[in-house]
PDB file of C-alpha atoms in Angstrom:
ATOM      1  CA  MET A   1    -214.464 -42.197 -28.042  1.00 85.00           C
ATOM      2  CA  ALA A   2    -215.553 -38.885 -29.051  1.00 94.00           C
ATOM      3  CA  TYR A   3    -215.325 -35.991 -27.391  1.00 97.00           C
ATOM      4  CA  CYS A   4    -218.669 -34.754 -29.588  1.00 97.00           C
ATOM      5  CA  SER A   5    -220.574 -35.531 -32.813  1.00 97.00           C
ATOM      6  CA  GLN A   6    -220.985 -34.290 -36.252  1.00 97.00           C
ATOM      7  CA  GLN A   7    -225.012 -33.023 -34.599  1.00 97.00           C
ATOM      8  CA  GLU A   8    -222.858 -31.455 -32.007  1.00 98.00           C
ATOM      9  CA  VAL A   9    -220.779 -29.528 -34.784  1.00 98.00           C
ATOM     10  CA  GLU A  10    -222.682 -28.468 -36.841  1.00 97.00           C
ATOM     11  CA  ALA A  11    -225.006 -26.733 -34.041  1.00 97.00           C
ATOM     12  CA  HIS A  12    -222.282 -25.077 -32.852  1.00 97.00           C
ATOM     13  CA  THR A  13    -219.810 -23.681 -36.010  1.00 97.00           C
ATOM     14  CA  GLY A  14    -223.371 -23.546 -38.757  1.00 96.00           C
ATOM     15  CA  TYR A  15    -221.348 -25.603 -41.083  1.00 96.00           C
ATOM     16  CA  SER A  16    -223.540 -28.233 -43.251  1.00 94.00           C
ATOM     17  CA  TYR A  17    -221.798 -30.770 -46.591  1.00 92.00           C
ATOM     18  CA  ASN A  18    -222.347 -27.883 -48.213  1.00 91.00           C
ATOM     19  CA  ASP A  19    -220.266 -25.520 -47.282  1.00 91.00           C
ATOM     20  CA  PHE A  20    -216.605 -27.383 -48.628  1.00 89.00           C
ATOM     21  CA  ARG A  21    -216.050 -29.219 -50.977  1.00 85.00           C
ATOM     22  CA  GLN A  22    -214.369 -32.162 -52.771  1.00 82.00           C
ATOM     23  CA  ALA A  23    -212.944 -32.495 -56.691  1.00 76.00           C
ATOM     24  CA  ASP A  24    -214.276 -29.369 -57.070  1.00 77.00           C
ATOM     25  CA  ALA A  25    -217.528 -29.984 -56.107  1.00 85.00           C
ATOM     26  CA  PHE A  26    -219.777 -28.989 -53.413  1.00 88.00           C
ATOM     27  CA  MET A  27    -219.477 -32.497 -50.700  1.00 92.00           C
ATOM     28  CA  THR A  28    -222.625 -34.597 -50.421  1.00 93.00           C
ATOM     29  CA  SER A  29    -224.236 -35.918 -47.058  1.00 94.00           C
ATOM     30  CA  ASN A  30    -222.119 -39.150 -46.954  1.00 95.00           C
ATOM     31  CA  GLN A  31    -218.889 -37.870 -47.678  1.00 94.00           C
ATOM     32  CA  TRP A  32    -219.148 -35.135 -45.220  1.00 95.00           C
ATOM     33  CA  ALA A  33    -220.202 -37.480 -42.700  1.00 96.00           C
ATOM     34  CA  THR A  34    -216.399 -39.348 -43.041  1.00 95.00           C
ATOM     35  CA  TYR A  35    -215.309 -36.097 -43.013  1.00 94.00           C
ATOM     36  CA  ILE A  36    -216.756 -34.370 -40.295  1.00 96.00           C
ATOM     37  CA  THR A  37    -215.884 -38.061 -38.639  1.00 96.00           C
ATOM     38  CA  MET A  38    -212.340 -37.796 -38.843  1.00 95.00           C
ATOM     39  CA  VAL A  39    -212.640 -33.913 -37.931  1.00 95.00           C
ATOM     40  CA  ILE A  40    -214.049 -35.294 -34.329  1.00 97.00           C
ATOM     41  CA  ALA A  41    -210.851 -37.922 -34.032  1.00 96.00           C
ATOM     42  CA  GLY A  42    -208.349 -35.581 -35.024  1.00 95.00           C
ATOM     43  CA  ALA A  43    -209.162 -32.795 -32.442  1.00 97.00           C
ATOM     44  CA  THR A  44    -210.362 -34.972 -29.344  1.00 97.00           C
ATOM     45  CA  GLU A  45    -206.785 -36.525 -30.456  1.00 96.00           C
ATOM     46  CA  MET A  46    -205.322 -33.302 -29.945  1.00 96.00           C
ATOM     47  CA  ILE A  47    -206.602 -32.507 -26.666  1.00 97.00           C
ATOM     48  CA  ASN A  48    -205.485 -35.453 -25.041  1.00 96.00           C
ATOM     49  CA  ARG A  49    -201.695 -36.111 -27.064  1.00 94.00           C
ATOM     50  CA  TYR A  50    -201.349 -32.042 -25.320  1.00 95.00           C
ATOM     51  CA  CYS A  51    -202.915 -32.891 -21.976  1.00 95.00           C
ATOM     52  CA  ASN A  52    -201.430 -36.259 -21.475  1.00 93.00           C
ATOM     53  CA  ARG A  53    -204.468 -38.082 -21.335  1.00 94.00           C
ATOM     54  CA  GLN A  54    -205.384 -41.126 -22.883  1.00 94.00           C
ATOM     55  CA  SER A  55    -208.950 -39.883 -22.640  1.00 96.00           C
ATOM     56  CA  PHE A  56    -210.687 -37.485 -20.340  1.00 97.00           C
ATOM     57  CA  GLU A  57    -213.854 -39.814 -20.487  1.00 97.00           C
ATOM     58  CA  ALA A  58    -214.731 -42.778 -17.562  1.00 96.00           C
ATOM     59  CA  ALA A  59    -212.290 -46.308 -19.456  1.00 96.00           C
ATOM     60  CA  ASN A  60    -210.474 -49.636 -17.577  1.00 97.00           C
ATOM     61  CA  TYR A  61    -206.709 -49.778 -17.720  1.00 97.00           C
ATOM     62  CA  THR A  62    -204.262 -52.116 -17.376  1.00 97.00           C
ATOM     63  CA  GLU A  63    -200.588 -51.177 -16.298  1.00 96.00           C
ATOM     64  CA  TYR A  64    -197.590 -52.596 -14.999  1.00 96.00           C
ATOM     65  CA  HIS A  65    -194.966 -50.345 -12.122  1.00 96.00           C
ATOM     66  CA  ASP A  66    -191.480 -50.981 -12.039  1.00 96.00           C
ATOM     67  CA  GLY A  67    -191.069 -52.475  -8.151  1.00 96.00           C
ATOM     68  CA  ARG A  68    -188.540 -49.832  -6.664  1.00 94.00           C
ATOM     69  CA  GLY A  69    -186.933 -52.200  -4.086  1.00 94.00           C
ATOM     70  CA  PRO A  70    -185.339 -50.405  -0.530  1.00 94.00           C
ATOM     71  CA  THR A  71    -183.794 -47.200  -1.939  1.00 93.00           C
ATOM     72  CA  GLY A  72    -182.861 -45.591   2.196  1.00 91.00           C
ATOM     73  CA  ASP A  73    -179.631 -45.874   3.182  1.00 88.00           C
ATOM     74  CA  ARG A  74    -178.087 -47.413   0.323  1.00 85.00           C
ATOM     75  CA  GLY A  75    -181.444 -50.219   0.577  1.00 86.00           C
ATOM     76  CA  ARG A  76    -181.230 -50.456   3.603  1.00 88.00           C
ATOM     77  CA  TYR A  77    -185.341 -49.849   4.138  1.00 91.00           C
ATOM     78  CA  TYR A  78    -187.577 -48.995   2.369  1.00 94.00           C
ATOM     79  CA  ARG A  79    -189.118 -45.273   1.744  1.00 95.00           C
ATOM     80  CA  GLU A  80    -192.308 -43.916   1.102  1.00 94.00           C
ATOM     81  CA  ILE A  81    -192.288 -43.428  -2.770  1.00 94.00           C
ATOM     82  CA  ASP A  82    -190.860 -46.810  -2.416  1.00 96.00           C
ATOM     83  CA  ARG A  83    -194.441 -48.425  -1.286  1.00 96.00           C
ATOM     84  CA  THR A  84    -195.842 -45.401  -2.633  1.00 96.00           C
ATOM     85  CA  PHE A  85    -197.539 -46.600  -6.862  1.00 97.00           C
ATOM     86  CA  LEU A  86    -199.210 -43.687  -8.971  1.00 95.00           C
ATOM     87  CA  PRO A  87    -201.863 -44.747 -11.884  1.00 95.00           C
ATOM     88  CA  ARG A  88    -201.342 -42.430 -14.551  1.00 93.00           C
ATOM     89  CA  GLU A  89    -205.131 -42.210 -15.353  1.00 94.00           C
ATOM     90  CA  GLN A  90    -206.830 -40.120 -12.760  1.00 92.00           C
ATOM     91  CA  PRO A  91    -209.405 -39.198 -11.571  1.00 93.00           C
ATOM     92  CA  VAL A  92    -209.686 -42.974  -9.409  1.00 95.00           C
ATOM     93  CA  ILE A  93    -212.857 -44.334 -10.170  1.00 95.00           C
ATOM     94  CA  SER A  94    -212.321 -47.447  -8.710  1.00 96.00           C
ATOM     95  CA  ILE A  95    -209.072 -50.443  -8.197  1.00 97.00           C
ATOM     96  CA  THR A  96    -210.213 -53.449  -9.671  1.00 97.00           C
ATOM     97  CA  SER A  97    -206.802 -55.237  -8.801  1.00 97.00           C
ATOM     98  CA  VAL A  98    -203.150 -55.027  -7.759  1.00 98.00           C
ATOM     99  CA  SER A  99    -201.301 -57.287  -8.334  1.00 97.00           C
ATOM    100  CA  VAL A 100    -196.775 -58.888  -8.240  1.00 97.00           C
ATOM    101  CA  ASP A 101    -194.795 -60.294  -9.658  1.00 96.00           C
ATOM    102  CA  THR A 102    -193.068 -62.822  -7.758  1.00 92.00           C
ATOM    103  CA  ALA A 103    -190.962 -64.251  -9.703  1.00 90.00           C
ATOM    104  CA  THR A 104    -187.406 -63.681 -10.991  1.00 76.00           C
ATOM    105  CA  THR A 105    -185.490 -66.114 -12.468  1.00 78.00           C
ATOM    106  CA  SER A 106    -189.120 -68.337 -15.160  1.00 81.00           C
ATOM    107  CA  ALA A 107    -192.262 -66.487 -15.988  1.00 88.00           C
ATOM    108  CA  PRO A 108    -194.089 -64.189 -14.732  1.00 90.00           C
ATOM    109  CA  ALA A 109    -195.752 -65.752 -12.091  1.00 93.00           C
ATOM    110  CA  TRP A 110    -198.814 -63.188 -10.482  1.00 96.00           C
ATOM    111  CA  THR A 111    -199.574 -62.527  -6.930  1.00 96.00           C
ATOM    112  CA  VAL A 112    -202.804 -61.125  -6.114  1.00 97.00           C
ATOM    113  CA  ARG A 113    -202.332 -58.771  -3.512  1.00 97.00           C
ATOM    114  CA  THR A 114    -205.311 -57.406  -1.192  1.00 96.00           C
ATOM    115  CA  MET A 115    -206.483 -53.933  -0.316  1.00 96.00           C
ATOM    116  CA  ARG A 116    -206.542 -53.093   3.271  1.00 93.00           C
ATOM    117  CA  ASP A 117    -210.308 -52.701   4.094  1.00 90.00           C
ATOM    118  CA  THR A 118    -212.385 -53.541   7.124  1.00 88.00           C
ATOM    119  CA  GLY A 119    -211.607 -56.421   9.913  1.00 90.00           C
ATOM    120  CA  VAL A 120    -208.260 -56.723   6.949  1.00 91.00           C
ATOM    121  CA  ALA A 121    -205.511 -55.493   6.789  1.00 93.00           C
ATOM    122  CA  GLY A 122    -204.610 -56.324   3.454  1.00 95.00           C
ATOM    123  CA  ASN A 123    -200.724 -55.840   1.833  1.00 96.00           C
ATOM    124  CA  TYR A 124    -201.872 -51.881   0.550  1.00 97.00           C
ATOM    125  CA  ALA A 125    -203.748 -48.643   0.869  1.00 96.00           C
ATOM    126  CA  VAL A 126    -206.299 -46.236  -1.595  1.00 96.00           C
ATOM    127  CA  VAL A 127    -205.249 -43.387  -0.792  1.00 96.00           C
ATOM    128  CA  SER A 128    -207.289 -40.184  -2.199  1.00 93.00           C
ATOM    129  CA  ASP A 129    -206.099 -37.352  -2.028  1.00 86.00           C
ATOM    130  CA  GLY A 130    -208.264 -34.407  -4.310  1.00 79.00           C
ATOM    131  CA  PHE A 131    -208.742 -35.892  -7.583  1.00 79.00           C
ATOM    132  CA  VAL A 132    -205.104 -38.159  -6.820  1.00 91.00           C
ATOM    133  CA  THR A 133    -205.312 -41.517  -5.613  1.00 95.00           C
ATOM    134  CA  ARG A 134    -202.453 -43.528  -4.522  1.00 96.00           C
ATOM    135  CA  ILE A 135    -201.822 -46.724  -4.165  1.00 97.00           C
ATOM    136  CA  VAL A 136    -199.639 -47.289  -1.338  1.00 97.00           C
ATOM    137  CA  PHE A 137    -198.374 -50.766  -0.129  1.00 97.00           C
ATOM    138  CA  HIS A 138    -197.371 -51.288   3.781  1.00 95.00           C
ATOM    139  CA  ASN A 139    -196.669 -54.951   4.019  1.00 92.00           C
ATOM    140  CA  THR A 140    -194.806 -57.716   1.532  1.00 94.00           C
ATOM    141  CA  ILE A 141    -193.871 -53.968  -0.697  1.00 95.00           C
ATOM    142  CA  PRO A 142    -192.550 -54.907  -4.334  1.00 95.00           C
ATOM    143  CA  GLN A 143    -189.404 -56.033  -4.937  1.00 94.00           C
ATOM    144  CA  ALA A 144    -187.615 -53.542  -6.990  1.00 94.00           C
ATOM    145  CA  GLY A 145    -188.392 -54.688 -11.035  1.00 94.00           C
ATOM    146  CA  LYS A 146    -188.807 -53.883 -14.867  1.00 93.00           C
ATOM    147  CA  GLY A 147    -193.315 -54.228 -14.803  1.00 94.00           C
ATOM    148  CA  ASN A 148    -193.325 -56.554 -12.299  1.00 95.00           C
ATOM    149  CA  VAL A 149    -196.872 -55.019 -10.210  1.00 97.00           C
ATOM    150  CA  LYS A 150    -199.653 -54.799 -12.348  1.00 97.00           C
ATOM    151  CA  ILE A 151    -202.226 -52.350 -11.575  1.00 98.00           C
ATOM    152  CA  LEU A 152    -206.067 -53.187 -13.171  1.00 98.00           C
ATOM    153  CA  TYR A 153    -208.662 -50.587 -12.396  1.00 98.00           C
ATOM    154  CA  SER A 154    -210.551 -47.920 -14.369  1.00 97.00           C
ATOM    155  CA  ALA A 155    -210.781 -43.357 -14.335  1.00 96.00           C
ATOM    156  CA  GLY A 156    -212.062 -40.881 -15.762  1.00 95.00           C
ATOM    157  CA  TYR A 157    -214.815 -38.478 -15.700  1.00 95.00           C
ATOM    158  CA  ALA A 158    -218.018 -39.517 -15.944  1.00 93.00           C
ATOM    159  CA  SER A 159    -220.674 -39.000 -18.226  1.00 92.00           C
ATOM    160  CA  GLY A 160    -222.827 -35.648 -17.793  1.00 93.00           C
ATOM    161  CA  SER A 161    -219.475 -34.367 -15.511  1.00 96.00           C
ATOM    162  CA  PRO A 162    -218.674 -30.552 -15.547  1.00 96.00           C
ATOM    163  CA  VAL A 163    -214.858 -31.746 -16.589  1.00 96.00           C
ATOM    164  CA  LEU A 164    -216.187 -33.157 -19.610  1.00 97.00           C
ATOM    165  CA  ALA A 165    -218.575 -31.026 -20.792  1.00 97.00           C
ATOM    166  CA  ASP A 166    -216.333 -28.424 -20.941  1.00 98.00           C
ATOM    167  CA  ILE A 167    -213.945 -30.702 -22.892  1.00 98.00           C
ATOM    168  CA  LYS A 168    -216.694 -31.338 -25.300  1.00 98.00           C
ATOM    169  CA  PHE A 169    -217.086 -27.116 -26.003  1.00 98.00           C
ATOM    170  CA  ILE A 170    -212.965 -26.867 -25.859  1.00 98.00           C
ATOM    171  CA  CYS A 171    -213.309 -29.643 -28.463  1.00 98.00           C
ATOM    172  CA  LEU A 172    -216.475 -28.534 -30.772  1.00 98.00           C
ATOM    173  CA  ASP A 173    -214.586 -24.416 -30.696  1.00 98.00           C
ATOM    174  CA  LEU A 174    -212.117 -26.242 -31.869  1.00 97.00           C
ATOM    175  CA  ILE A 175    -212.527 -27.435 -34.304  1.00 97.00           C
ATOM    176  CA  SER A 176    -214.845 -25.003 -35.504  1.00 97.00           C
ATOM    177  CA  ASN A 177    -211.311 -23.040 -35.341  1.00 96.00           C
ATOM    178  CA  PHE A 178    -210.001 -26.023 -37.762  1.00 95.00           C
ATOM    179  CA  LEU A 179    -213.608 -25.416 -40.163  1.00 95.00           C
ATOM    180  CA  ALA A 180    -213.341 -22.169 -40.609  1.00 94.00           C
ATOM    181  CA  LYS A 181    -209.355 -22.094 -41.296  1.00 91.00           C
ATOM    182  CA  LYS A 182    -210.173 -24.446 -44.142  1.00 89.00           C
ATOM    183  CA  LYS A 183    -212.800 -22.646 -45.100  1.00 89.00           C
ATOM    184  CA  ARG A 184    -210.936 -20.121 -46.287  1.00 87.00           C
ATOM    185  CA  GLU A 185    -208.293 -21.884 -47.657  1.00 83.00           C
ATOM    186  CA  GLN A 186    -211.009 -23.569 -49.109  1.00 81.00           C
ATOM    187  CA  GLU A 187    -212.360 -19.858 -51.066  1.00 78.00           C
ATOM    188  CA  GLY A 188    -209.160 -18.886 -51.172  1.00 71.00           C
ATOM    189  CA  VAL A 189    -208.118 -20.976 -53.746  1.00 51.00           C
ATOM    190  CA  VAL A 190    -205.123 -21.682 -51.464  1.00 42.00           C
ATOM    191  CA  ALA A 191    -205.773 -25.871 -50.494  1.00 42.00           C
ATOM    192  CA  SER A 192    -203.834 -27.660 -53.136  1.00 46.00           C
ATOM    193  CA  PHE A 193    -205.182 -31.262 -51.854  1.00 46.00           C
ATOM    194  CA  ASP A 194    -208.608 -33.467 -52.155  1.00 47.00           C
ATOM    195  CA  SER A 195    -209.650 -32.723 -48.507  1.00 47.00           C
ATOM    196  CA  GLY A 196    -212.397 -35.744 -48.751  1.00 49.00           C
ATOM    197  CA  THR A 197    -208.901 -38.482 -49.432  1.00 47.00           C
ATOM    198  CA  GLN A 198    -206.556 -36.657 -46.834  1.00 49.00           C
ATOM    199  CA  THR A 199    -205.693 -37.970 -43.278  1.00 44.00           C
ATOM    200  CA  ILE A 200    -205.352 -35.436 -40.143  1.00 41.00           C
ATOM    201  CA  ALA A 201    -201.999 -35.303 -40.466  1.00 38.00           C
ATOM    202  CA  GLN A 202    -201.944 -34.609 -43.818  1.00 43.00           C
ATOM    203  CA  MET A 203    -204.098 -31.355 -43.386  1.00 53.00           C
ATOM    204  CA  ILE A 204    -203.862 -28.250 -42.215  1.00 66.00           C
ATOM    205  CA  SER A 205    -202.094 -29.207 -38.192  1.00 82.00           C
ATOM    206  CA  MET A 206    -204.661 -28.737 -35.224  1.00 86.00           C
ATOM    207  CA  LEU A 207    -201.284 -27.159 -33.586  1.00 83.00           C
ATOM    208  CA  HIS A 208    -201.342 -24.665 -36.384  1.00 89.00           C
ATOM    209  CA  PRO A 209    -202.014 -21.220 -33.570  1.00 91.00           C
ATOM    210  CA  GLU A 210    -205.022 -19.502 -35.792  1.00 92.00           C
ATOM    211  CA  ILE A 211    -206.771 -24.042 -34.323  1.00 95.00           C
ATOM    212  CA  MET A 212    -204.988 -24.573 -31.826  1.00 95.00           C
ATOM    213  CA  THR A 213    -205.115 -21.048 -29.880  1.00 96.00           C
ATOM    214  CA  GLU A 214    -204.274 -18.990 -27.116  1.00 97.00           C
ATOM    215  CA  ASP A 215    -207.676 -19.050 -25.665  1.00 97.00           C
ATOM    216  CA  LEU A 216    -208.279 -22.547 -26.265  1.00 97.00           C
ATOM    217  CA  LYS A 217    -203.800 -23.537 -25.046  1.00 97.00           C
ATOM    218  CA  LEU A 218    -205.378 -21.545 -21.733  1.00 97.00           C
ATOM    219  CA  ARG A 219    -209.015 -23.402 -20.161  1.00 98.00           C
ATOM    220  CA  LEU A 220    -206.691 -26.304 -20.760  1.00 97.00           C
ATOM    221  CA  ALA A 221    -204.391 -25.722 -18.445  1.00 96.00           C
ATOM    222  CA  PRO A 222    -205.869 -26.978 -15.280  1.00 94.00           C
ATOM    223  CA  TYR A 223    -206.418 -31.081 -17.137  1.00 94.00           C
ATOM    224  CA  ARG A 224    -202.858 -30.551 -18.782  1.00 93.00           C
ATOM    225  CA  ARG A 225    -199.784 -33.017 -17.063  1.00 85.00           C
ATOM    226  CA  SER A 226    -196.487 -32.672 -16.997  1.00 73.00           C
ATOM    227  CA  ILE A 227    -194.132 -35.640 -15.776  1.00 58.00           C
ATOM    228  CA  ARG A 228    -191.998 -35.257 -12.899  1.00 48.00           C
ATOM    229  CA  GLY A 229    -189.220 -38.001 -12.069  1.00 44.00           C
ATOM    230  CA  ASN A 230    -191.401 -40.814 -13.024  1.00 49.00           C
ATOM    231  CA  ALA A 231    -194.787 -39.990 -12.252  1.00 48.00           C
ATOM    232  CA  TRP A 232    -197.671 -37.975 -13.164  1.00 52.00           C
ATOM    233  CA  HIS A 233    -198.708 -34.233 -12.286  1.00 50.00           C
TER     234      HIS A 233
END
């Protein structure tokens, strides 16, 4: 979902449909609504990609992870990393289910594993450390396989959370920079395309240094994830 609305963009930037042209005429309100919806979608996607996330908002996910099997001492025992699975989207709100494909040669046979709980030993524990949640198996540890561990879970930040509020204002500032540059190009007769019929990919890049500024990158830095090996950090 988008991190801001048309009304929020207009209030934040001061721009409206009579500030931009399409086909040598000022945009109509409908043309502006279509255009700004596209810009908001582009800015939202730019933030997600820059931070290596599907979304900051709460959502449900289904992921397939590779079982490693025992890798300690050439396959003689399970190391901590062999027993641990890290959902890619964080923070995790809840784990719905963890299943393991127990078939080796036939069609997948998903067997649901049990979470450790009061009075239940289970197969795995959900361990949270700050904003990072891990699934750690203590028995029936998944064998080596490709995509043989299925995790269903929900993750993201709740509506009204400080993080989503911060992301919203970053998105608004990104859009403000984008529209300001478009306005300058329009007034300087630099743009040679019909902005109302172009896609975000064909328009000015959101990564342009005048749009995705160093200040915005600095503000996004705490939320940006990197990959080390096969795990997100």
